[in-house]
Amino acid sequence: MSFHEKSNLAVLALLTLVFGVYFLWLMPQMAVADPLPPPAAVAGVLIPFVLCLVVLIGVVHLVFKLRDLKEKGEADERDRLIETRAEARAGFMLALGVFGALTLLLAGAAPFWIANALLGALVLAELVKGVLRAIAYRRS
Amino acid sequence: MGKGKTRIANSIREQRFHAGEMTQQQLADAVGVTRQTVIAMEQGRYSPSLEVAFRVARVFGKPLEEVFSYEDEA
């Protein structure tokens, strides 16, 4: 398994874990509050999650690098092709999410829901990209 | 690249054997790709770019058409 394939799987697992905790546990708790938390409060919860994700990804990449010092970690043409194709397909998911957020905005939804819809679209697009990359690495 | 095998066949495995059982890693280093890309090419799961195909042929000191061929439709 190449560095890029391992990295993709690790990022996919970490994204699922970190944002799974946010969307399945924390966000539902905030959603039942009356009134809904203001955007600043949501950001206050989200920033530690994003920082945690960045640190975990950094640590995992460092471990991969230390386990195989000969690995250059440079992407070759196959890696780049897999990345480009996965990005193009996942872009559809992102566009759909943005459209959903715009619909919420027009429907007069609270900023809490619009922000979470946008974040959800971003995370979902990254997950789709990761899954497509993982499949492409195995099949091509 | 895509589902299943491509119609571009190659004799990389055979050429490696004739090159003193060159390893996939040695070929990958000489061409500038990862070992996984060499494996995918050998198994016919990935068609390289023209540039990489030329580099592979050059490593073996063979013309391109001796290493890569395009299979006719059955």
Coordinates of C-alpha atoms in Angstrom, one line a residue:
Chain A
M1 CA 0.0 0.0 0.0
S2 CA 1.5 3.3 -1.0
F3 CA 1.8 6.3 1.3
H4 CA -1.0 8.1 -0.5
E5 CA -3.4 5.2 -0.2
K6 CA -2.6 4.7 3.5
S7 CA -3.0 8.5 4.1
N8 CA -6.3 8.5 2.3
L9 CA -7.7 5.7 4.5
A10 CA -6.4 7.3 7.7
V11 CA -7.9 10.7 6.8
L12 CA -11.2 8.9 5.9
A13 CA -11.3 7.1 9.3
L14 CA -10.4 10.3 11.3
L15 CA -13.0 12.4 9.4
T16 CA -15.6 9.8 10.2
L17 CA -14.6 9.6 13.8
V18 CA -14.2 13.3 14.6
F19 CA -17.2 14.6 12.6
G20 CA -19.3 11.5 13.5
V21 CA -18.9 12.6 17.2
Y22 CA -19.9 16.2 16.2
F23 CA -22.9 15.3 14.0
L24 CA -24.3 12.3 15.9
W25 CA -23.7 13.5 19.5
L26 CA -22.9 17.2 19.9
M27 CA -25.0 18.8 17.2
P28 CA -28.3 17.0 18.2
Q29 CA -27.7 18.3 21.8
M30 CA -27.3 21.9 20.5
A31 CA -30.3 21.5 18.1
V32 CA -32.8 20.9 20.9
A33 CA -31.7 24.1 22.9
D34 CA -34.2 26.9 22.9
P35 CA -33.1 29.4 21.6
L36 CA -30.7 27.7 19.2
P37 CA -27.0 28.6 19.9
P38 CA -25.7 31.6 18.0
P39 CA -23.0 31.0 15.3
A40 CA -20.2 32.0 17.6
A41 CA -21.2 29.3 20.1
V42 CA -21.2 26.7 17.2
A43 CA -17.8 27.9 16.1
G44 CA -16.6 27.6 19.7
V45 CA -17.5 23.9 19.7
L46 CA -16.3 23.3 16.1
I47 CA -12.8 24.9 16.4
P48 CA -11.5 22.3 18.9
F49 CA -12.9 19.5 16.6
V50 CA -11.0 20.9 13.6
L51 CA -7.8 21.4 15.6
C52 CA -8.1 17.9 16.9
L53 CA -8.5 16.5 13.4
V54 CA -5.5 18.5 12.1
V55 CA -3.3 17.2 14.9
L56 CA -4.5 13.6 14.5
I57 CA -3.8 13.7 10.7
G58 CA -0.4 15.2 11.4
V59 CA 0.5 12.5 13.9
V60 CA -0.8 9.6 11.6
H61 CA 1.3 11.0 8.7
L62 CA 4.4 11.3 10.9
V63 CA 3.9 7.6 12.1
F64 CA 3.6 6.5 8.4
K65 CA 6.7 8.4 7.5
L66 CA 8.8 7.1 10.4
R67 CA 7.7 3.5 9.7
D68 CA 9.0 3.7 6.1
L69 CA 11.7 6.3 5.8
K70 CA 12.5 5.3 2.2
E71 CA 9.0 6.3 1.2
K72 CA 9.3 9.7 -0.6
G73 CA 5.6 10.4 -0.3
E74 CA 5.5 12.1 -3.6
A75 CA 2.4 11.7 -5.7
D76 CA 2.9 10.1 -9.2
E77 CA 0.6 10.4 -12.2
R78 CA -1.7 7.6 -11.0
D79 CA -2.1 9.2 -7.6
R80 CA -2.9 12.5 -9.3
L81 CA -5.4 11.0 -11.7
I82 CA -7.2 9.2 -8.9
E83 CA -7.3 12.5 -6.9
T84 CA -8.6 14.5 -9.8
R85 CA -11.4 12.0 -10.6
A86 CA -12.4 11.6 -7.0
E87 CA -12.5 15.4 -6.6
A88 CA -14.6 16.0 -9.7
R89 CA -17.2 13.4 -8.5
A90 CA -17.2 14.6 -4.9
G91 CA -17.7 18.2 -6.1
F92 CA -21.2 17.2 -7.1
M93 CA -22.0 16.4 -3.4
L94 CA -20.6 19.8 -2.3
A95 CA -22.7 21.6 -4.9
L96 CA -25.7 19.8 -3.7
G97 CA -25.0 20.7 -0.1
V98 CA -24.5 24.4 -1.0
F99 CA -27.8 24.3 -2.9
G100 CA -29.5 22.8 0.2
A101 CA -28.0 25.5 2.5
L102 CA -29.3 28.2 0.0
T103 CA -32.7 26.6 0.2
L104 CA -32.6 26.8 4.0
L105 CA -31.6 30.4 3.8
L106 CA -34.5 31.3 1.5
A107 CA -36.8 29.4 3.7
G108 CA -35.7 31.6 6.6
A109 CA -34.0 28.9 8.6
A110 CA -31.8 29.9 11.6
P111 CA -28.1 30.5 11.0
F112 CA -27.4 27.4 13.1
W113 CA -29.0 25.1 10.5
I114 CA -27.5 26.9 7.5
A115 CA -24.0 26.7 9.1
N116 CA -24.4 23.0 9.9
A117 CA -25.8 22.2 6.4
L118 CA -22.7 23.8 4.9
L119 CA -20.4 22.0 7.2
G120 CA -22.2 18.7 6.6
A121 CA -21.9 19.2 2.8
L122 CA -18.2 19.8 3.2
V123 CA -17.6 16.8 5.4
L124 CA -19.8 14.6 3.2
A125 CA -18.0 15.7 0.0
E126 CA -14.7 14.8 1.7
L127 CA -16.0 11.4 2.8
V128 CA -17.3 10.7 -0.7
K129 CA -13.9 11.7 -2.2
G130 CA -12.1 9.5 0.3
V131 CA -14.3 6.5 -0.5
L132 CA -13.9 7.0 -4.3
R133 CA -10.1 7.3 -3.9
A134 CA -10.0 4.1 -1.8
I135 CA -12.0 2.2 -4.4
A136 CA -9.9 3.6 -7.3
Y137 CA -6.6 2.6 -5.5
R138 CA -7.9 -1.0 -5.2
R139 CA -9.4 -1.3 -8.7
S140 CA -6.9 0.6 -10.9
Chain B
M1 CA -7.6 3.5 -15.8
G2 CA -11.1 2.5 -14.7
K3 CA -13.1 -0.7 -14.3
G4 CA -11.3 -3.9 -15.2
K5 CA -8.4 -4.3 -17.6
T6 CA -7.4 -1.8 -20.3
R7 CA -6.8 -2.7 -23.9
I8 CA -3.2 -1.6 -23.6
A9 CA -1.1 -4.7 -23.0
N10 CA 2.5 -4.7 -21.9
S11 CA 5.4 -7.1 -21.3
I12 CA 6.8 -5.3 -18.3
R13 CA 7.0 -8.5 -16.3
E14 CA 8.9 -10.3 -19.1
Q15 CA 11.2 -7.3 -19.6
R16 CA 12.0 -7.2 -15.9
F17 CA 12.9 -10.9 -16.0
H18 CA 15.3 -10.3 -19.0
A19 CA 16.8 -7.3 -17.1
G20 CA 18.2 -9.6 -14.5
E21 CA 15.0 -10.0 -12.5
M22 CA 14.8 -6.3 -11.9
T23 CA 12.5 -5.7 -9.0
Q24 CA 9.3 -3.7 -9.2
Q25 CA 10.8 -1.1 -6.8
Q26 CA 13.9 -0.7 -9.0
L27 CA 11.8 -0.1 -12.0
A28 CA 9.5 2.3 -10.1
D29 CA 12.6 4.3 -8.9
A30 CA 14.1 4.4 -12.4
V31 CA 10.8 5.6 -14.0
G32 CA 9.8 7.9 -11.2
V33 CA 6.5 6.3 -10.1
T34 CA 5.5 4.3 -7.0
R35 CA 5.8 0.5 -6.8
Q36 CA 2.0 0.3 -6.7
T37 CA 1.8 2.0 -10.1
V38 CA 4.2 -0.5 -11.6
I39 CA 2.1 -3.4 -10.1
A40 CA -1.1 -1.8 -11.6
M41 CA 0.6 -1.5 -15.0
E42 CA 1.8 -5.1 -14.9
Q43 CA -1.6 -6.4 -14.1
G44 CA -3.1 -4.3 -16.9
R45 CA -5.2 -2.3 -14.5
Y46 CA -3.6 1.0 -15.3
S47 CA -2.6 2.5 -18.6
P48 CA 0.4 4.9 -18.1
S49 CA 0.8 8.2 -19.8
L50 CA 2.9 8.3 -23.0
E51 CA 5.7 9.9 -21.0
V52 CA 5.8 7.1 -18.4
A53 CA 5.4 4.5 -21.1
F54 CA 8.5 5.9 -23.0
R55 CA 10.4 6.0 -19.7
V56 CA 9.6 2.4 -19.0
A57 CA 10.7 1.4 -22.5
R58 CA 13.9 3.4 -22.1
V59 CA 14.8 1.7 -18.8
F60 CA 14.7 -1.7 -20.7
G61 CA 16.5 -0.2 -23.7
K62 CA 13.6 -1.3 -26.0
P63 CA 11.4 0.6 -28.4
L64 CA 8.0 1.5 -27.0
E65 CA 6.1 -1.0 -29.2
E66 CA 8.1 -3.9 -27.8
V67 CA 7.0 -3.1 -24.3
F68 CA 3.4 -1.8 -24.9
S69 CA 0.9 -2.9 -27.5
Y70 CA -2.7 -2.1 -28.2
E71 CA -5.0 -5.1 -28.4
D72 CA -7.6 -5.3 -31.1
E73 CA -11.3 -5.7 -30.3
A74 CA -12.3 -9.3 -30.2

